[in-house]
Amino acid sequence: MEIRLQGAVGFDIGHSSVKISCFVNGAKHDIIFPSVATPAFTISDENEERRASDETVVVNGKSYFFGKTALIQGGLSCSTGLSENWIETPEYEALMRGGFKKIRALGIEPDDCVIIMGLPTSLHSRQKAALKRLAGECTKGRVLVMPQSLAPYHGMMLDEIGNPSSRHSMESEAWAVVEVGYFTTDIMLMQAGGMWVEKAAGSSRGVALAADALMRSMGEKDVTVDMNEAEQALQTKTIKYFGENLDVSKEVENATSSIVADVLDNSKKLIEPHVRKLDGVIIAGGGAPLVFEEIKAKWPHAVLADNHRFSVSEGMRRYALVTLRLDAMSSFSR
Ligand SMILES: Nc1ncnc2c1ncn2[C@@H]1O[C@H](COP(=O)(O)OP(=O)(O)OP(=O)(O)O)[C@@H](O)[C@H]1O
Ligand SMILES: [Mg+2]
């Protein structure tokens, strides 16, 4: 009887950043890099060239920069994949291969791990086989795919090492999740006993909606900003303007109201009939702080997920630990 799998990895390829949470030999590691990939080219500066080689992968025989290198060297010509068939593109594969490269750089061998990946809730059933196939070309580890909105729920129900949390009970508690990402906001409902409610699951627009609104409102003032800059400005509320920091808090407030309205509208449609009877609503994902106060004003049992930006990869990592344990138990009983 051989127990080959030893580590747990939550691998979340988001449209703004790739977040990876690993747990191997009792130690936890988090990785984050921008979701940008662009065809590689020669860099003349030696130091930068060395750094670029750490962030270069080969897809279909062609080299790609990924992460920070792609963002800095690619300039405005590279974009994140704001389309539903993103996982079929070479850029997506470059981000996946890039993530595995960064995991290996930490001395962790993905071939020895249970790896859980996520997809937007609305694309999960359509794309999970393709995602699994693609991951299977990058690693011999055991790959599972889950709807990304499920992960923050597992993050709450399981503790750091994948045991049932002492503070919550999957058997008796019912929770909803509103996970605010860049491309999508994912919503789901889990009834007591871990029962997924199909009709309450769906996806709506993410923070890109607000970044786009900010970009357009700045354009009307003759200040041209790109999507990356607009996304940053949603948090910093400033834009660099010929050596000065332009205060754009009013524009950010207007832009943010578009996503708040959209998230509230869709959350209401999907979970309103159940919400009063729930133990709570987890507000997760990078964009959670943008909508939390307004959702809490409507639903006082809303809670902000711990480490909200990593809430998907962390929940998947914890669930991977459960899978690892179940696999070990079944191999003992064989
Ligand atoms: N503290 C914060 N306050 C406000 N916004 C934030 C904060 N941290 C991150 N964000 C923004 O939240 C957005 C969503 O981030 P997240 O990493 O969850 O998206 P993603 O997983 O890449 O996207 P998707 O899940 O749609 O593919 C990003 O645009 C990010 O800039
Ligand atoms: Mg995400």
mmCIF file of N, CA, C and O and ligand atoms in Angstrom, residues 12-19 32 35 86 120 148 179-186 206-208 231-232 234-235 284-290 308-309, ligand 1:
data_model
loop_
_atom_site.group_PDB
_atom_site.id
_atom_site.type_symbol
_atom_site.label_atom_id
_atom_site.label_comp_id
_atom_site.label_asym_id
_atom_site.label_seq_id
_atom_site.Cartn_x
_atom_site.Cartn_y
_atom_site.Cartn_z
ATOM 1 N N ASP A 12 -6.306 29.055 -7.265
ATOM 2 C CA ASP A 12 -7.404 29.912 -7.720
ATOM 3 C C ASP A 12 -6.895 30.861 -8.811
ATOM 4 O O ASP A 12 -6.215 31.849 -8.516
ATOM 5 N N ILE A 13 -7.204 30.525 -10.071
ATOM 6 C CA ILE A 13 -6.775 31.393 -11.177
ATOM 7 C C ILE A 13 -7.882 32.416 -11.402
ATOM 8 O O ILE A 13 -8.874 32.143 -12.085
ATOM 9 N N GLY A 14 -7.733 33.574 -10.788
ATOM 10 C CA GLY A 14 -8.737 34.623 -10.926
ATOM 11 C C GLY A 14 -8.413 35.533 -12.098
ATOM 12 O O GLY A 14 -7.315 35.491 -12.647
ATOM 13 N N HIS A 15 -9.372 36.379 -12.472
ATOM 14 C CA HIS A 15 -9.157 37.262 -13.619
ATOM 15 C C HIS A 15 -8.265 38.455 -13.281
ATOM 16 O O HIS A 15 -7.784 39.126 -14.179
ATOM 17 N N SER A 16 -8.066 38.756 -11.996
ATOM 18 C CA SER A 16 -7.137 39.855 -11.674
ATOM 19 C C SER A 16 -5.846 39.319 -11.092
ATOM 20 O O SER A 16 -4.780 39.881 -11.307
ATOM 21 N N SER A 17 -5.930 38.214 -10.329
ATOM 22 C CA SER A 17 -4.694 37.646 -9.792
ATOM 23 C C SER A 17 -4.864 36.154 -9.548
ATOM 24 O O SER A 17 -5.975 35.668 -9.354
ATOM 25 N N VAL A 18 -3.722 35.470 -9.593
ATOM 26 C CA VAL A 18 -3.698 34.035 -9.268
ATOM 27 C C VAL A 18 -3.344 33.935 -7.790
ATOM 28 O O VAL A 18 -2.372 34.546 -7.340
ATOM 29 N N LYS A 19 -4.181 33.230 -7.027
ATOM 30 C CA LYS A 19 -3.918 33.033 -5.599
ATOM 31 C C LYS A 19 -3.755 31.537 -5.357
ATOM 32 O O LYS A 19 -4.599 30.756 -5.800
ATOM 33 N N ILE A 32 0.760 34.846 -4.621
ATOM 34 C CA ILE A 32 -0.167 35.688 -5.404
ATOM 35 C C ILE A 32 0.636 36.377 -6.513
ATOM 36 O O ILE A 32 1.765 36.803 -6.287
ATOM 37 N N SER A 35 -2.751 38.258 -12.845
ATOM 38 C CA SER A 35 -3.202 37.359 -13.921
ATOM 39 C C SER A 35 -2.931 37.989 -15.278
ATOM 40 O O SER A 35 -3.862 38.350 -16.004
ATOM 41 N N TRP A 86 -12.182 32.002 -21.469
ATOM 42 C CA TRP A 86 -10.812 32.326 -21.041
ATOM 43 C C TRP A 86 -9.970 31.065 -20.856
ATOM 44 O O TRP A 86 -8.811 31.028 -21.247
ATOM 45 N N PRO A 120 -15.906 29.997 -12.018
ATOM 46 C CA PRO A 120 -17.117 30.752 -11.678
ATOM 47 C C PRO A 120 -18.311 29.791 -11.614
ATOM 48 O O PRO A 120 -18.406 28.854 -12.418
ATOM 49 N N GLN A 148 -16.246 28.200 -7.429
ATOM 50 C CA GLN A 148 -15.407 28.976 -6.508
ATOM 51 C C GLN A 148 -16.170 29.541 -5.309
ATOM 52 O O GLN A 148 -15.592 29.757 -4.245
ATOM 53 N N GLU A 179 -19.286 36.074 -3.253
ATOM 54 C CA GLU A 179 -17.832 36.143 -3.454
ATOM 55 C C GLU A 179 -17.549 37.133 -4.578
ATOM 56 O O GLU A 179 -17.852 36.870 -5.744
ATOM 57 N N VAL A 180 -17.011 38.298 -4.202
ATOM 58 C CA VAL A 180 -16.871 39.397 -5.165
ATOM 59 C C VAL A 180 -15.484 39.365 -5.807
ATOM 60 O O VAL A 180 -14.490 39.763 -5.200
ATOM 61 N N GLY A 181 -15.421 38.865 -7.035
ATOM 62 C CA GLY A 181 -14.154 38.791 -7.762
ATOM 63 C C GLY A 181 -14.021 39.950 -8.732
ATOM 64 O O GLY A 181 -14.769 40.933 -8.662
ATOM 65 N N TYR A 182 -13.083 39.818 -9.670
ATOM 66 C CA TYR A 182 -12.854 40.889 -10.636
ATOM 67 C C TYR A 182 -13.818 40.770 -11.830
ATOM 68 O O TYR A 182 -14.479 41.717 -12.210
ATOM 69 N N PHE A 183 -13.918 39.556 -12.382
ATOM 70 C CA PHE A 183 -14.804 39.346 -13.531
ATOM 71 C C PHE A 183 -16.219 39.003 -13.071
ATOM 72 O O PHE A 183 -17.194 39.510 -13.608
ATOM 73 N N THR A 184 -16.314 38.108 -12.073
ATOM 74 C CA THR A 184 -17.643 37.696 -11.611
ATOM 75 C C THR A 184 -17.790 37.844 -10.103
ATOM 76 O O THR A 184 -16.807 37.798 -9.358
ATOM 77 N N THR A 185 -19.042 38.022 -9.695
ATOM 78 C CA THR A 185 -19.421 37.862 -8.293
ATOM 79 C C THR A 185 -20.200 36.557 -8.239
ATOM 80 O O THR A 185 -21.140 36.371 -9.010
ATOM 81 N N ASP A 186 -19.766 35.647 -7.388
ATOM 82 C CA ASP A 186 -20.375 34.314 -7.337
ATOM 83 C C ASP A 186 -21.206 34.159 -6.077
ATOM 84 O O ASP A 186 -20.760 34.530 -4.991
ATOM 85 N N GLY A 206 -18.477 41.465 -11.621
ATOM 86 C CA GLY A 206 -17.507 41.705 -10.550
ATOM 87 C C GLY A 206 -16.965 43.126 -10.572
ATOM 88 O O GLY A 206 -17.563 44.028 -11.185
ATOM 89 N N VAL A 207 -15.802 43.301 -9.929
ATOM 90 C CA VAL A 207 -15.216 44.629 -9.738
ATOM 91 C C VAL A 207 -14.854 45.301 -11.075
ATOM 92 O O VAL A 207 -14.777 46.530 -11.165
ATOM 93 N N ALA A 208 -14.667 44.494 -12.148
ATOM 94 C CA ALA A 208 -14.346 45.078 -13.460
ATOM 95 C C ALA A 208 -15.417 46.079 -13.894
ATOM 96 O O ALA A 208 -15.122 47.052 -14.587
ATOM 97 N N GLU A 231 -8.468 49.861 -11.674
ATOM 98 C CA GLU A 231 -8.677 48.854 -10.628
ATOM 99 C C GLU A 231 -7.933 49.248 -9.350
ATOM 100 O O GLU A 231 -8.475 49.177 -8.253
ATOM 101 N N GLN A 232 -6.680 49.715 -9.519
ATOM 102 C CA GLN A 232 -5.900 50.152 -8.347
ATOM 103 C C GLN A 232 -6.572 51.352 -7.677
ATOM 104 O O GLN A 232 -6.664 51.436 -6.457
ATOM 105 N N LEU A 234 -9.566 52.153 -7.444
ATOM 106 C CA LEU A 234 -10.759 51.838 -6.643
ATOM 107 C C LEU A 234 -10.372 51.670 -5.172
ATOM 108 O O LEU A 234 -11.172 51.905 -4.280
ATOM 109 N N GLN A 235 -9.122 51.250 -4.933
ATOM 110 C CA GLN A 235 -8.660 51.104 -3.546
ATOM 111 C C GLN A 235 -7.936 52.347 -3.046
ATOM 112 O O GLN A 235 -8.167 52.799 -1.945
ATOM 113 N N ALA A 284 -17.082 37.454 0.605
ATOM 114 C CA ALA A 284 -15.699 37.018 0.377
ATOM 115 C C ALA A 284 -15.164 37.611 -0.927
ATOM 116 O O ALA A 284 -15.856 38.370 -1.600
ATOM 117 N N GLY A 285 -13.905 37.262 -1.269
ATOM 118 C CA GLY A 285 -13.281 37.732 -2.512
ATOM 119 C C GLY A 285 -12.615 39.087 -2.318
ATOM 120 O O GLY A 285 -12.891 39.811 -1.348
ATOM 121 N N GLY A 286 -11.743 39.433 -3.248
ATOM 122 C CA GLY A 286 -10.995 40.689 -3.142
ATOM 123 C C GLY A 286 -11.894 41.906 -3.001
ATOM 124 O O GLY A 286 -11.603 42.837 -2.253
ATOM 125 N N GLY A 287 -13.021 41.908 -3.716
ATOM 126 C CA GLY A 287 -13.891 43.090 -3.731
ATOM 127 C C GLY A 287 -14.848 43.175 -2.544
ATOM 128 O O GLY A 287 -15.671 44.099 -2.480
ATOM 129 N N ALA A 288 -14.734 42.237 -1.594
ATOM 130 C CA ALA A 288 -15.687 42.202 -0.465
ATOM 131 C C ALA A 288 -15.832 43.550 0.262
ATOM 132 O O ALA A 288 -16.963 43.975 0.542
ATOM 133 N N PRO A 289 -14.705 44.259 0.552
ATOM 134 C CA PRO A 289 -14.863 45.519 1.301
ATOM 135 C C PRO A 289 -15.689 46.568 0.554
ATOM 136 O O PRO A 289 -16.269 47.453 1.167
ATOM 137 N N LEU A 290 -15.741 46.443 -0.787
ATOM 138 C CA LEU A 290 -16.492 47.439 -1.568
ATOM 139 C C LEU A 290 -17.996 47.330 -1.327
ATOM 140 O O LEU A 290 -18.721 48.303 -1.473
ATOM 141 N N HIS A 308 -9.951 38.047 3.128
ATOM 142 C CA HIS A 308 -10.975 37.915 2.090
ATOM 143 C C HIS A 308 -10.436 37.663 0.689
ATOM 144 O O HIS A 308 -11.040 36.949 -0.096
ATOM 145 N N ARG A 309 -9.257 38.219 0.353
ATOM 146 C CA ARG A 309 -8.781 38.022 -1.018
ATOM 147 C C ARG A 309 -8.351 36.570 -1.279
ATOM 148 O O ARG A 309 -8.480 36.064 -2.387
HETATM 149 N N1 LIG B 1 -8.989 45.581 0.154
HETATM 150 C C1 LIG B 1 -9.611 45.720 -1.007
HETATM 151 N N2 LIG B 1 -10.591 46.659 -1.155
HETATM 152 C C2 LIG B 1 -11.226 46.804 -2.335
HETATM 153 N N3 LIG B 1 -10.966 46.061 -3.426
HETATM 154 C C3 LIG B 1 -10.014 45.138 -3.340
HETATM 155 C C4 LIG B 1 -9.287 44.895 -2.131
HETATM 156 N N4 LIG B 1 -8.384 43.894 -2.357
HETATM 157 C C5 LIG B 1 -8.557 43.528 -3.654
HETATM 158 N N5 LIG B 1 -9.519 44.271 -4.241
HETATM 159 C C6 LIG B 1 -10.004 44.177 -5.629
HETATM 160 O O1 LIG B 1 -11.007 43.183 -5.669
HETATM 161 C C7 LIG B 1 -11.083 42.673 -6.983
HETATM 162 C C8 LIG B 1 -11.322 41.197 -6.946
HETATM 163 O O2 LIG B 1 -10.161 40.539 -6.480
HETATM 164 P P1 LIG B 1 -10.035 38.972 -6.566
HETATM 165 O O3 LIG B 1 -8.601 38.620 -6.370
HETATM 166 O O4 LIG B 1 -11.040 38.330 -5.682
HETATM 167 O O5 LIG B 1 -10.479 38.736 -8.102
HETATM 168 P P2 LIG B 1 -10.158 37.505 -9.044
HETATM 169 O O6 LIG B 1 -10.246 36.254 -8.251
HETATM 170 O O7 LIG B 1 -8.867 37.750 -9.722
HETATM 171 O O8 LIG B 1 -11.357 37.606 -10.095
HETATM 172 P P3 LIG B 1 -12.454 36.511 -10.565
HETATM 173 O O9 LIG B 1 -12.786 35.672 -9.368
HETATM 174 O O10 LIG B 1 -13.612 37.292 -11.054
HETATM 175 O O11 LIG B 1 -11.800 35.724 -11.639
HETATM 176 C C9 LIG B 1 -9.821 43.099 -7.695
HETATM 177 O O12 LIG B 1 -10.184 44.042 -8.674
HETATM 178 C C10 LIG B 1 -8.965 43.698 -6.603
HETATM 179 O O13 LIG B 1 -8.186 44.780 -7.076
#
